[in-house]
Amino acid sequence: MTIEQQLKDKTFYKMFINEHETIHPIQVLGDAFQEEAQKDLPDLTRIRFAQGEVYFLHKDYEAAIFKWESIINELEPWARKNTADAYYELGMLSTAEDIYTAIEIDNPTLSAEVALKLFSLYLKREKIDAAISTIKKAIDANPDYPNLTEIAREFFEQRGDWDNAIELAVNEAKRTGSPEWFETLKSYVNEGVTKGHAPSYFSQALVTLFSLDLQRFEELAASLWNSYRNENSYYTWILEINHLLLNLDLEKSDGKWQELSRLHKETYFGYINGGYLIKQLQDFIPDLLTNWVRLAAPVHVVLASAAVLSWNELFPASLSMTIVEEAERLISVTEADIDELEECLTLFESITDWAAVHDLGENNRMKWVVDQLVDFDTQHVIVAGLGGSGKSSFINTILGEDLQDSPTSSVVLFKDAEEFEISEITDGEIIELSGFSEFQERMDRLRNALESIIEFKLPNQFLQNNKLAFIDTPGLNGNQQDNYDVLKYLQVADTVLFVMDAKAPFTDKERAAVEQIQMLAPDIPVHFLLAKMDTIVGEHEAQLLVKETKSAIREYLPDALVFACSSQSDCAMQPEDVQQLMGAMKTTRNLEDKRLAKLLYFIRITIATLLQKRLDVENQLIETVRWNEEMNAKLNGAAHQLNDTAVQKSRAVSKLYHDIKEQMEAEIFESVPKMLRECSSLIQEDSNFSTIHLNLNHEMNNRLQDYVEQQVMPKYYHLLLEWLKSCRTEFTQSQENLLELGDAFNQMYGEEYLKLECDFKVLDDWRRDIDRLTSRFQLESVNILLKRTPSQFLLKSAGKLFGALSQNKSMVYNKYKSFVEGEDYLDVAKEVSRQFFQPFELFEKSLERDIGLFFKSPLAVLNRAVAETRSEVETNQEILRKLNTNPELFRDPLTLFELRLRQFEWITVAGKGMQTVY
């Protein structure tokens, strides 16, 4: 045992004891001490140090401290460390800490031991930060010290101090290259405690492990890859692992990177699923693909190569030519070992889901096409021909049912099924037709007929036995664009049966139509059927016609078959001809490969259609904004005009009412004084002049009451009815103008958008108010002759004074009569007028408000329409702004779908020599 080990274990004292000695060490050391003390130059330090150890081991810590405090030679640092140990055991931790930290150390072993004791002491004193700092410094100074790193690892793990635990594992793994430390690091990664560290933190450890153990390198890299998935740092990890792998010699693994290859595949397809912008991908996808090709497992070689080639086609020069050439070599010699159909269907589903989320329709027609292509148990035959060639008659006769009684306007699929069912399929919806009559209605329409597909399912023995489905198309004509619209589903077919009228077969128009079919689908076989053969007189002429037609057709299509059929009696075909025709319609050779190529074709069409829809959406938005702005201006003008009309009508109606009122007031002012003056006839010479003023006042009020009630009120009532009639005329005219205005706007909107109806209840309310207010009038008594004016006072006094004297009656009589006849009575007329019109004041004041109520509803409708159009303009302008600000939000996902499509096109030709369908 070395001296350092003895000092560390406190067994230095055994140097003074014979191993066979049976005497107690204290006695042995005491004897040695006495012996050494007898010398001329005694050296008692070593013995004292040993005595301290024995006392310590026997827990006599104070004696040990006493012995060690006197050590001054090379053992002094160990003695001070042991002294601190004794204080530690005595529980005097503060003193022990002071001694530990004051020791001047140049011995690595002693330094590590002191650090470990300090570490334990800090834990006891719950000085965790100090304990961590101490153990980390000890590791930095002497990482190879026995059990030091293990102690630290256990401490960090127990406390859940994963940052320090990870730092320790990474540093030790890099330093020692120990598999155990790499396994520890991997366990941390798998537990998910490394996610908070930057991916670059582990790069050097991975490089070190790559040089030591490739399998462990792949396991650790895969663990890190999975741990960063779904984290914000995932993108940084991809950049880091890309850079790391580019600088490693991956080829030396001999194609055994199974897990890394799988992760590259998942990552690549995860990023090109349409959820990311291309500018985000261009920074790392080229490196990702480069590494994938370099380490691709055999099962992924074709996928990786196809990914490289498709990316290079869409983004030239982003990949090195070395990798591109390697991908071309690999894909030319390797057959695909994947479910190509399933992958393509997944791609199509991704596209349609994305389109639905972005309000680009359900794409039901394209979904229907895909459903037909994956129905490998059914052969699809498109029946084409010029209009009137006999297509529908052929289908009726060969199916044995009268299904078509008019020219076909839409594409119709006739398919065998257990139950009768007819559906109309458009991009937006699938409509179940109620029966055959509704089917015929669809066939008779002309507008938008080609924007839907009719699927006609029925139990049919012929279709079931031959496993066929017929696709009837509208008649072709000489216009290529029109023909293209009819033949847009041509790729659904496995065979084309071109029907010709036997009276004029294979005309120039038919030849042009067939050439167009060949140009659109060169791989689909075309056969011909001469229909209406019953119109040819004579068997010899019919045979000659068939022969000449076959000869003319075979100059263009040598492999095409020609059959003859009558619209009568089951086509009048021989059994062998029927058999040959059915055989021609069935093409089972390489059916799955052909259908897959067609599926890729329609996926490309779907992507192109969505791109066009994007342009259509933008153009439609621009047009909608323009139209709404125009409508907003017109509606706003109409609202202002209606406001002006309401004000104008209010003034006109009020003026008319005021004219009537003024007319009646003038009449009252004219009639009342005259009527009151006529009351002078009531004064007689024999009248009682002491009370005559009372009698006259009463009689005058009675006459006023009768006048107002019998003359004024009836006339006023009549005038008000005339006024009401005029108001109705004015209001009716306004309503007619508004209806015309509403009709004009509704025609522009193409729907019943504005309903400008005024509230004629206002007139009913006015009539009710007029009837109520004119039904009865009670004049309050007017003080006509009972006033205290000087003239009336003198007259009444004279009447009382002289009325009893007969000789004075004549004088009083003349005075009274003269007074009554000479008064102007204007104040009385004013009072009568006031009382008469007072009940109508509220009615008069409410005229303006009521006229406003009459126009309230149409004005509210116009204002709402103005607000709606303005809101639509603002909403659509915001959508346009977003589209124009970030066009890549729409364009990039479709570009990535096209990338995936091109990749699958490469996969389909891997090892097969097939041409891709564009």
PDB file of N, CA and C in Angstrom, residues 362-412:
ATOM      1  N   GLU A 362     -64.822  21.100 -51.765  1.00  0.00           N
ATOM      2  CA  GLU A 362     -64.660  19.700 -51.356  1.00  0.00           C
ATOM      3  C   GLU A 362     -64.016  18.845 -52.436  1.00  0.00           C
ATOM      4  N   ASN A 363     -63.952  19.351 -53.683  1.00  0.00           N
ATOM      5  CA  ASN A 363     -63.359  18.611 -54.796  1.00  0.00           C
ATOM      6  C   ASN A 363     -63.974  17.216 -54.943  1.00  0.00           C
ATOM      7  N   ASN A 364     -65.304  17.158 -54.878  1.00  0.00           N
ATOM      8  CA  ASN A 364     -65.996  15.868 -54.923  1.00  0.00           C
ATOM      9  C   ASN A 364     -65.801  15.142 -56.253  1.00  0.00           C
ATOM     10  N   ARG A 365     -65.745  15.896 -57.336  1.00  0.00           N
ATOM     11  CA  ARG A 365     -65.577  15.239 -58.638  1.00  0.00           C
ATOM     12  C   ARG A 365     -64.234  14.527 -58.726  1.00  0.00           C
ATOM     13  N   MET A 366     -63.188  15.176 -58.219  1.00  0.00           N
ATOM     14  CA  MET A 366     -61.877  14.537 -58.267  1.00  0.00           C
ATOM     15  C   MET A 366     -61.822  13.354 -57.301  1.00  0.00           C
ATOM     16  N   LYS A 367     -62.510  13.462 -56.186  1.00  0.00           N
ATOM     17  CA  LYS A 367     -62.581  12.316 -55.273  1.00  0.00           C
ATOM     18  C   LYS A 367     -63.296  11.142 -55.948  1.00  0.00           C
ATOM     19  N   TRP A 368     -64.316  11.468 -56.701  1.00  0.00           N
ATOM     20  CA  TRP A 368     -65.043  10.422 -57.435  1.00  0.00           C
ATOM     21  C   TRP A 368     -64.116   9.757 -58.449  1.00  0.00           C
ATOM     22  N   VAL A 369     -63.326  10.541 -59.148  1.00  0.00           N
ATOM     23  CA  VAL A 369     -62.372   9.993 -60.126  1.00  0.00           C
ATOM     24  C   VAL A 369     -61.425   9.027 -59.442  1.00  0.00           C
ATOM     25  N   VAL A 370     -60.900   9.427 -58.283  1.00  0.00           N
ATOM     26  CA  VAL A 370     -59.948   8.570 -57.560  1.00  0.00           C
ATOM     27  C   VAL A 370     -60.633   7.270 -57.131  1.00  0.00           C
ATOM     28  N   ASP A 371     -61.866   7.376 -56.682  1.00  0.00           N
ATOM     29  CA  ASP A 371     -62.604   6.165 -56.288  1.00  0.00           C
ATOM     30  C   ASP A 371     -62.730   5.199 -57.458  1.00  0.00           C
ATOM     31  N   GLN A 372     -62.952   5.720 -58.663  1.00  0.00           N
ATOM     32  CA  GLN A 372     -63.066   4.844 -59.836  1.00  0.00           C
ATOM     33  C   GLN A 372     -61.720   4.198 -60.161  1.00  0.00           C
ATOM     34  N   LEU A 373     -60.647   4.955 -60.020  1.00  0.00           N
ATOM     35  CA  LEU A 373     -59.322   4.433 -60.371  1.00  0.00           C
ATOM     36  C   LEU A 373     -58.872   3.324 -59.428  1.00  0.00           C
ATOM     37  N   VAL A 374     -59.289   3.377 -58.179  1.00  0.00           N
ATOM     38  CA  VAL A 374     -58.847   2.339 -57.231  1.00  0.00           C
ATOM     39  C   VAL A 374     -59.817   1.166 -57.206  1.00  0.00           C
ATOM     40  N   ASP A 375     -60.866   1.214 -58.041  1.00  0.00           N
ATOM     41  CA  ASP A 375     -61.783   0.074 -58.164  1.00  0.00           C
ATOM     42  C   ASP A 375     -61.214  -0.864 -59.226  1.00  0.00           C
ATOM     43  N   PHE A 376     -60.283  -1.716 -58.807  1.00  0.00           N
ATOM     44  CA  PHE A 376     -59.583  -2.579 -59.759  1.00  0.00           C
ATOM     45  C   PHE A 376     -60.445  -3.730 -60.250  1.00  0.00           C
ATOM     46  N   ASP A 377     -61.588  -3.942 -59.645  1.00  0.00           N
ATOM     47  CA  ASP A 377     -62.468  -5.037 -60.077  1.00  0.00           C
ATOM     48  C   ASP A 377     -63.369  -4.621 -61.236  1.00  0.00           C
ATOM     49  N   THR A 378     -63.343  -3.351 -61.599  1.00  0.00           N
ATOM     50  CA  THR A 378     -64.229  -2.856 -62.651  1.00  0.00           C
ATOM     51  C   THR A 378     -63.417  -2.205 -63.755  1.00  0.00           C
ATOM     52  N   GLN A 379     -63.751  -2.581 -65.023  1.00  0.00           N
ATOM     53  CA  GLN A 379     -63.157  -1.927 -66.184  1.00  0.00           C
ATOM     54  C   GLN A 379     -64.080  -0.791 -66.620  1.00  0.00           C
ATOM     55  N   HIS A 380     -63.504   0.375 -66.852  1.00  0.00           N
ATOM     56  CA  HIS A 380     -64.292   1.542 -67.219  1.00  0.00           C
ATOM     57  C   HIS A 380     -64.164   1.806 -68.719  1.00  0.00           C
ATOM     58  N   VAL A 381     -65.309   1.878 -69.385  1.00  0.00           N
ATOM     59  CA  VAL A 381     -65.352   2.099 -70.829  1.00  0.00           C
ATOM     60  C   VAL A 381     -66.032   3.427 -71.089  1.00  0.00           C
ATOM     61  N   ILE A 382     -65.310   4.359 -71.705  1.00  0.00           N
ATOM     62  CA  ILE A 382     -65.913   5.628 -72.115  1.00  0.00           C
ATOM     63  C   ILE A 382     -66.538   5.444 -73.487  1.00  0.00           C
ATOM     64  N   VAL A 383     -67.806   5.799 -73.570  1.00  0.00           N
ATOM     65  CA  VAL A 383     -68.527   5.732 -74.838  1.00  0.00           C
ATOM     66  C   VAL A 383     -68.580   7.160 -75.382  1.00  0.00           C
ATOM     67  N   ALA A 384     -67.835   7.374 -76.496  1.00  0.00           N
ATOM     68  CA  ALA A 384     -67.733   8.714 -77.070  1.00  0.00           C
ATOM     69  C   ALA A 384     -68.234   8.687 -78.506  1.00  0.00           C
ATOM     70  N   GLY A 385     -68.433   9.861 -79.043  1.00  0.00           N
ATOM     71  CA  GLY A 385     -68.886   9.975 -80.423  1.00  0.00           C
ATOM     72  C   GLY A 385     -69.501  11.332 -80.666  1.00  0.00           C
ATOM     73  N   LEU A 386     -69.742  11.641 -81.934  1.00  0.00           N
ATOM     74  CA  LEU A 386     -70.389  12.899 -82.266  1.00  0.00           C
ATOM     75  C   LEU A 386     -71.838  12.865 -81.814  1.00  0.00           C
ATOM     76  N   GLY A 387     -72.418  14.054 -81.676  1.00  0.00           N
ATOM     77  CA  GLY A 387     -73.818  14.120 -81.297  1.00  0.00           C
ATOM     78  C   GLY A 387     -74.707  13.432 -82.315  1.00  0.00           C
ATOM     79  N   GLY A 388     -75.637  12.598 -81.840  1.00  0.00           N
ATOM     80  CA  GLY A 388     -76.560  11.894 -82.724  1.00  0.00           C
ATOM     81  C   GLY A 388     -75.991  10.644 -83.356  1.00  0.00           C
ATOM     82  N   SER A 389     -74.836  10.189 -82.857  1.00  0.00           N
ATOM     83  CA  SER A 389     -74.213   9.001 -83.458  1.00  0.00           C
ATOM     84  C   SER A 389     -74.846   7.706 -82.978  1.00  0.00           C
ATOM     85  N   GLY A 390     -75.633   7.755 -81.907  1.00  0.00           N
ATOM     86  CA  GLY A 390     -76.279   6.540 -81.409  1.00  0.00           C
ATOM     87  C   GLY A 390     -75.669   5.990 -80.146  1.00  0.00           C
ATOM     88  N   LYS A 391     -74.917   6.818 -79.424  1.00  0.00           N
ATOM     89  CA  LYS A 391     -74.294   6.358 -78.183  1.00  0.00           C
ATOM     90  C   LYS A 391     -75.331   5.907 -77.162  1.00  0.00           C
ATOM     91  N   SER A 392     -76.302   6.785 -76.931  1.00  0.00           N
ATOM     92  CA  SER A 392     -77.309   6.489 -75.914  1.00  0.00           C
ATOM     93  C   SER A 392     -78.110   5.256 -76.279  1.00  0.00           C
ATOM     94  N   SER A 393     -78.418   5.100 -77.580  1.00  0.00           N
ATOM     95  CA  SER A 393     -79.170   3.917 -78.019  1.00  0.00           C
ATOM     96  C   SER A 393     -78.365   2.652 -77.789  1.00  0.00           C
ATOM     97  N   PHE A 394     -77.063   2.723 -78.036  1.00  0.00           N
ATOM     98  CA  PHE A 394     -76.197   1.564 -77.804  1.00  0.00           C
ATOM     99  C   PHE A 394     -76.217   1.162 -76.329  1.00  0.00           C
ATOM    100  N   ILE A 395     -76.099   2.169 -75.447  1.00  0.00           N
ATOM    101  CA  ILE A 395     -76.093   1.870 -74.012  1.00  0.00           C
ATOM    102  C   ILE A 395     -77.433   1.285 -73.586  1.00  0.00           C
ATOM    103  N   ASN A 396     -78.533   1.847 -74.108  1.00  0.00           N
ATOM    104  CA  ASN A 396     -79.861   1.317 -73.763  1.00  0.00           C
ATOM    105  C   ASN A 396     -79.997  -0.140 -74.164  1.00  0.00           C
ATOM    106  N   THR A 397     -79.555  -0.467 -75.393  1.00  0.00           N
ATOM    107  CA  THR A 397     -79.745  -1.826 -75.899  1.00  0.00           C
ATOM    108  C   THR A 397     -78.808  -2.819 -75.228  1.00  0.00           C
ATOM    109  N   ILE A 398     -77.554  -2.401 -74.993  1.00  0.00           N
ATOM    110  CA  ILE A 398     -76.604  -3.371 -74.440  1.00  0.00           C
ATOM    111  C   ILE A 398     -76.861  -3.613 -72.945  1.00  0.00           C
ATOM    112  N   LEU A 399     -77.447  -2.589 -72.273  1.00  0.00           N
ATOM    113  CA  LEU A 399     -77.799  -2.779 -70.867  1.00  0.00           C
ATOM    114  C   LEU A 399     -79.188  -3.382 -70.704  1.00  0.00           C
ATOM    115  N   GLY A 400     -79.925  -3.417 -71.805  1.00  0.00           N
ATOM    116  CA  GLY A 400     -81.244  -4.034 -71.751  1.00  0.00           C
ATOM    117  C   GLY A 400     -82.286  -3.191 -71.059  1.00  0.00           C
ATOM    118  N   GLU A 401     -82.021  -1.886 -70.911  1.00  0.00           N
ATOM    119  CA  GLU A 401     -82.981  -0.989 -70.260  1.00  0.00           C
ATOM    120  C   GLU A 401     -82.996   0.335 -71.001  1.00  0.00           C
ATOM    121  N   ASP A 402     -84.162   0.960 -71.026  1.00  0.00           N
ATOM    122  CA  ASP A 402     -84.321   2.242 -71.706  1.00  0.00           C
ATOM    123  C   ASP A 402     -83.963   3.364 -70.727  1.00  0.00           C
ATOM    124  N   LEU A 403     -82.657   3.639 -70.620  1.00  0.00           N
ATOM    125  CA  LEU A 403     -82.168   4.591 -69.621  1.00  0.00           C
ATOM    126  C   LEU A 403     -81.986   5.987 -70.187  1.00  0.00           C
ATOM    127  N   GLN A 404     -81.676   6.085 -71.453  1.00  0.00           N
ATOM    128  CA  GLN A 404     -81.415   7.364 -72.080  1.00  0.00           C
ATOM    129  C   GLN A 404     -82.423   7.591 -73.191  1.00  0.00           C
ATOM    130  N   ASP A 405     -83.280   8.593 -73.059  1.00  0.00           N
ATOM    131  CA  ASP A 405     -84.239   8.887 -74.119  1.00  0.00           C
ATOM    132  C   ASP A 405     -84.011  10.263 -74.725  1.00  0.00           C
ATOM    133  N   SER A 406     -82.875  10.884 -74.371  1.00  0.00           N
ATOM    134  CA  SER A 406     -82.531  12.191 -74.933  1.00  0.00           C
ATOM    135  C   SER A 406     -81.012  12.306 -74.973  1.00  0.00           C
ATOM    136  N   PRO A 407     -80.494  13.259 -75.762  1.00  0.00           N
ATOM    137  CA  PRO A 407     -79.033  13.413 -75.829  1.00  0.00           C
ATOM    138  C   PRO A 407     -78.431  13.666 -74.448  1.00  0.00           C
ATOM    139  N   THR A 408     -77.248  13.123 -74.233  1.00  0.00           N
ATOM    140  CA  THR A 408     -76.564  13.266 -72.946  1.00  0.00           C
ATOM    141  C   THR A 408     -75.978  14.666 -72.823  1.00  0.00           C
ATOM    142  N   SER A 409     -76.250  15.330 -71.685  1.00  0.00           N
ATOM    143  CA  SER A 409     -75.697  16.671 -71.463  1.00  0.00           C
ATOM    144  C   SER A 409     -74.585  16.660 -70.422  1.00  0.00           C
ATOM    145  N   SER A 410     -74.558  15.643 -69.565  1.00  0.00           N
ATOM    146  CA  SER A 410     -73.512  15.503 -68.543  1.00  0.00           C
ATOM    147  C   SER A 410     -72.826  14.159 -68.703  1.00  0.00           C
ATOM    148  N   VAL A 411     -71.665  14.035 -68.070  1.00  0.00           N
ATOM    149  CA  VAL A 411     -70.984  12.737 -68.030  1.00  0.00           C
ATOM    150  C   VAL A 411     -71.767  11.833 -67.083  1.00  0.00           C
ATOM    151  N   VAL A 412     -72.108  10.620 -67.574  1.00  0.00           N
ATOM    152  CA  VAL A 412     -72.921   9.692 -66.790  1.00  0.00           C
ATOM    153  C   VAL A 412     -72.190   8.358 -66.678  1.00  0.00           C
TER     154      VAL A 412
END
